[in-house]
Amino acid sequence: MIDLETPKGVIVSVGGQIPNNLAIKLHRQQVPILGTSPLSIDRAENRHKFSAMLDALGIDQPAWAELSSIEEIDAFIEKVGFPILIRPSYVLSGAAMNVCYSKEQMIEFLDLAAKVSKEHPVVVSEFLQGAKEIEFDAVARNGEVVEYATSEHIEFAGVHSGDATLVFPAQKIYSETARRIKRISKMIAKELNISGPFNIQFLAKNNDVKVIECNLRASRSFPFVSKVLKRNFIETATRIMLDAPYSQPDKSTFDIDWIGVKASQFSFARLHKADPVLGVDMSSTGKVGCIGDDYNEALLSAMIAVGNTIPRKNILVSSGAAKSKVELLEGCRLLNSKGYHIYGTPGTAKFLNDNGVKATTVCWPDEKGDLNIMDLFSNHTFELVVNIPKDHSKRELTNRYKIRRAAIDHNIPLITNARLAGSFIEAFCNMEEKDIRIKSWQEYQV
């Protein structure tokens, strides 16, 4: 096709990962690539080259290693500890990345994926718990950043960026973190001499910033931040790649008085027996971006747009480990103050009642009693289910799966992330659905 069309050049940065992977192959065939050099794309895509570049620039990154034996993996874990993220280079039966919290989980996962060997090495990375994931979408010309957008995930790192709930502009990161992200992004853009679109994913915890990866292409959040910011990033990028005139944004362009939230849509109802829980693999089948005058309005609009409904009375909470119980405590207090009736699985109900939040205890699916949770599902008692996965006994894992699946099968809104659940609860408790204003995109003025 290229021989037939003989184009001036080929753009590989607007079709996701596949065309990016073709950059070097096209370059070797003397096909001109517009924008960022294929050699720079290779430096960003090749894990070893990119890691060496970050080290040379003095930029921090999560510890990682490509390992080919259990002994090597054990030695790596000795240094960084659990949890770890494992990415097999060769996998069977659709197995891919996984977070392992124990030696038993690690062995089970490696047995499922592939036998570790020199032919089938695995990439093992340090996994930071309680870290924010932040995205930097930008357009650069000859290594200089022209326009950019810094957005944050509501969920902590560990949820795939394609499934996470994205907020732009970022609302809950330190000013120093934002400055460091901007500075690091400029360093990377200059080193790779980027001309065109790029996306960098960061981890941030207590102002400690680490780079996860850099994609020299338009990300899935590009159209979202462009719409919210009212700057067409891909138009600017295309003009730069074609060496055509483009408008340089004024600094006031980045100072906006509204907020965008991008929520993910899932199709678990169509996947019989699938566990509707989020992880490092992407599960979503669609996205909806909404704009609001404040955070609550934007989040509420986005959550409703992807199929959630605002509960009127009864909410089931199964809050998982101690940390997520604490995270959800204030949200449950707010629910109590607004007159909601909270049902809780035994551990959750005890924790809430012990901390002054009224909750009714329900029986697990495998227990007999007047308030068996599966009977309550059948009677359509619940209007929202918050079920936080817990790494625990086989019995508890089975029970939690049954709760999640019952919510999906009965078409009840389900949230499986404590931070997202807390934000959603705060939003619908502080704002009623009727108070969401219907405004056109053009009505949001700088």
Short mmCIF file of C-alpha atoms in Angstrom, two decimals, residues 62-219:
data_model
loop_
_atom_site.label_atom_id
_atom_site.label_comp_id
_atom_site.label_asym_id
_atom_site.label_seq_id
_atom_site.Cartn_x
_atom_site.Cartn_y
_atom_site.Cartn_z
CA PRO A 62 9.89 1.40 40.30
CA ALA A 63 12.52 -1.32 40.69
CA TRP A 64 12.21 -4.06 38.05
CA ALA A 65 14.14 -6.94 36.54
CA GLU A 66 13.75 -9.47 33.74
CA LEU A 67 14.27 -12.84 35.38
CA SER A 68 14.46 -16.41 34.15
CA SER A 69 14.38 -18.58 37.31
CA ILE A 70 12.50 -18.85 40.59
CA GLU A 71 15.81 -18.31 42.43
CA GLU A 72 16.33 -14.97 40.65
CA ILE A 73 12.77 -13.92 41.48
CA ASP A 74 13.30 -14.84 45.15
CA ALA A 75 16.47 -12.74 45.24
CA PHE A 76 14.58 -9.77 43.73
CA ILE A 77 11.79 -10.13 46.31
CA GLU A 78 14.41 -10.13 49.07
CA LYS A 79 15.33 -6.60 47.95
CA VAL A 80 11.89 -5.04 47.32
CA GLY A 81 9.46 -7.27 49.26
CA PHE A 82 5.82 -8.05 48.40
CA PRO A 83 3.62 -7.15 46.62
CA ILE A 84 5.18 -7.51 43.18
CA LEU A 85 3.83 -7.12 39.64
CA ILE A 86 4.65 -9.97 37.25
CA ARG A 87 4.45 -9.69 33.47
CA PRO A 88 5.26 -12.96 31.68
CA SER A 89 6.87 -12.46 28.26
CA TYR A 90 5.01 -15.58 27.07
CA VAL A 91 1.63 -16.56 28.47
CA LEU A 92 -1.01 -19.25 27.96
CA SER A 93 -4.80 -19.14 28.20
CA GLY A 94 -4.97 -15.36 28.18
CA ALA A 95 -3.02 -14.99 31.42
CA ALA A 96 -1.14 -11.67 31.56
CA MET A 97 -0.05 -9.27 34.30
CA ASN A 98 -0.80 -10.04 37.90
CA VAL A 99 -0.10 -8.55 41.32
CA CYS A 100 1.18 -11.13 43.80
CA TYR A 101 1.02 -10.51 47.54
CA SER A 102 2.67 -13.75 48.72
CA LYS A 103 5.04 -16.50 47.63
CA GLU A 104 2.09 -18.88 47.22
CA GLN A 105 0.28 -16.48 44.89
CA MET A 106 3.44 -15.96 42.87
CA ILE A 107 4.03 -19.67 42.35
CA GLU A 108 0.36 -20.24 41.48
CA PHE A 109 0.45 -17.43 38.90
CA LEU A 110 3.70 -18.57 37.29
CA ASP A 111 2.32 -22.11 37.00
CA LEU A 112 -0.78 -20.70 35.33
CA ALA A 113 1.14 -18.45 32.92
CA ALA A 114 4.19 -20.39 31.80
CA LYS A 115 7.19 -22.20 33.13
CA VAL A 116 9.87 -19.61 33.92
CA SER A 117 13.04 -20.23 31.91
CA LYS A 118 15.63 -18.43 29.81
CA GLU A 119 13.30 -18.91 26.82
CA HIS A 120 10.34 -17.57 28.82
CA PRO A 121 11.63 -14.87 31.22
CA VAL A 122 9.26 -12.73 33.27
CA VAL A 123 9.44 -9.05 34.10
CA VAL A 124 9.07 -8.58 37.86
CA SER A 125 8.40 -5.06 39.18
CA GLU A 126 8.09 -3.47 42.59
CA PHE A 127 4.40 -2.70 43.24
CA LEU A 128 3.75 0.43 45.31
CA GLN A 129 0.64 0.29 47.50
CA GLY A 130 -1.33 3.44 48.24
CA ALA A 131 0.33 5.36 45.39
CA LYS A 132 -1.55 7.79 43.17
CA GLU A 133 -1.39 7.25 39.42
CA ILE A 134 -1.05 10.46 37.44
CA GLU A 135 -1.07 10.92 33.67
CA PHE A 136 0.71 13.62 31.68
CA ASP A 137 -0.69 14.04 28.15
CA ALA A 138 1.22 16.47 25.97
CA VAL A 139 2.31 17.64 22.54
CA ALA A 140 5.92 18.62 21.88
CA ARG A 141 7.91 20.10 19.02
CA ASN A 142 11.61 19.29 18.68
CA GLY A 143 11.73 18.26 22.34
CA GLU A 144 9.93 21.34 23.71
CA VAL A 145 6.49 20.85 25.33
CA VAL A 146 3.87 22.97 23.52
CA GLU A 147 0.73 22.04 25.48
CA TYR A 148 -0.01 19.57 28.26
CA ALA A 149 -2.65 18.20 30.65
CA THR A 150 -2.04 16.59 34.06
CA SER A 151 -4.84 14.27 35.21
CA GLU A 152 -5.19 11.83 38.11
CA HIS A 153 -6.87 8.49 38.73
CA ILE A 154 -9.38 8.37 41.59
CA GLU A 155 -8.30 4.77 42.27
CA PHE A 156 -4.84 4.07 43.65
CA ALA A 157 -2.31 2.42 41.32
CA GLY A 158 -3.16 -1.21 40.54
CA VAL A 159 -6.22 -0.52 38.37
CA HIS A 160 -5.46 -0.45 34.62
CA SER A 161 -5.42 3.11 33.27
CA GLY A 162 -8.13 2.07 30.77
CA ASP A 163 -10.45 1.09 33.65
CA ALA A 164 -9.61 3.85 36.13
CA THR A 165 -11.78 6.92 36.75
CA LEU A 166 -9.85 9.91 35.46
CA VAL A 167 -10.12 13.47 36.83
CA PHE A 168 -8.84 16.51 34.93
CA PRO A 169 -7.51 18.91 36.06
CA ALA A 170 -5.98 16.84 38.88
CA GLN A 171 -7.67 17.87 42.15
CA LYS A 172 -5.91 16.00 44.91
CA ILE A 173 -2.17 16.09 44.25
CA TYR A 174 0.39 18.30 45.99
CA SER A 175 1.61 21.38 44.13
CA GLU A 176 5.16 20.09 44.49
CA THR A 177 4.14 16.76 42.93
CA ALA A 178 2.62 18.62 39.96
CA ARG A 179 5.82 20.68 39.55
CA ARG A 180 8.02 17.56 39.63
CA ILE A 181 5.83 15.80 37.07
CA LYS A 182 6.04 18.78 34.73
CA ARG A 183 9.82 19.04 35.16
CA ILE A 184 10.42 15.31 34.58
CA SER A 185 8.13 15.31 31.52
CA LYS A 186 10.07 18.20 29.99
CA MET A 187 13.34 16.32 30.57
CA ILE A 188 12.00 13.19 28.86
CA ALA A 189 10.56 15.18 25.94
CA LYS A 190 13.90 16.89 25.40
CA GLU A 191 15.96 13.70 25.68
CA LEU A 192 13.75 11.86 23.16
CA ASN A 193 13.42 14.97 20.97
CA ILE A 194 9.66 14.41 20.75
CA SER A 195 7.70 16.02 17.92
CA GLY A 196 4.07 15.06 18.25
CA PRO A 197 1.83 13.50 20.94
CA PHE A 198 3.04 11.63 24.01
CA ASN A 199 1.74 10.31 27.34
CA ILE A 200 3.71 9.61 30.52
CA GLN A 201 2.30 7.64 33.46
CA PHE A 202 3.57 8.43 36.95
CA LEU A 203 3.30 7.02 40.44
CA ALA A 204 3.25 9.57 43.26
CA LYS A 205 3.33 9.03 47.00
CA ASN A 206 4.18 11.77 49.51
CA ASN A 207 5.78 13.89 46.75
CA ASP A 208 7.96 10.94 45.75
CA VAL A 209 7.44 10.68 41.97
CA LYS A 210 8.31 7.64 39.83
CA VAL A 211 7.88 7.11 36.08
CA ILE A 212 5.96 3.99 35.02
CA GLU A 213 6.20 4.37 31.24
CA CYS A 214 6.22 6.82 28.35
CA ASN A 215 4.16 6.26 25.19
CA LEU A 216 5.16 8.34 22.16
CA ARG A 217 1.62 8.34 20.80
CA ALA A 218 -1.83 9.72 21.54
CA SER A 219 -3.28 8.00 24.59
#
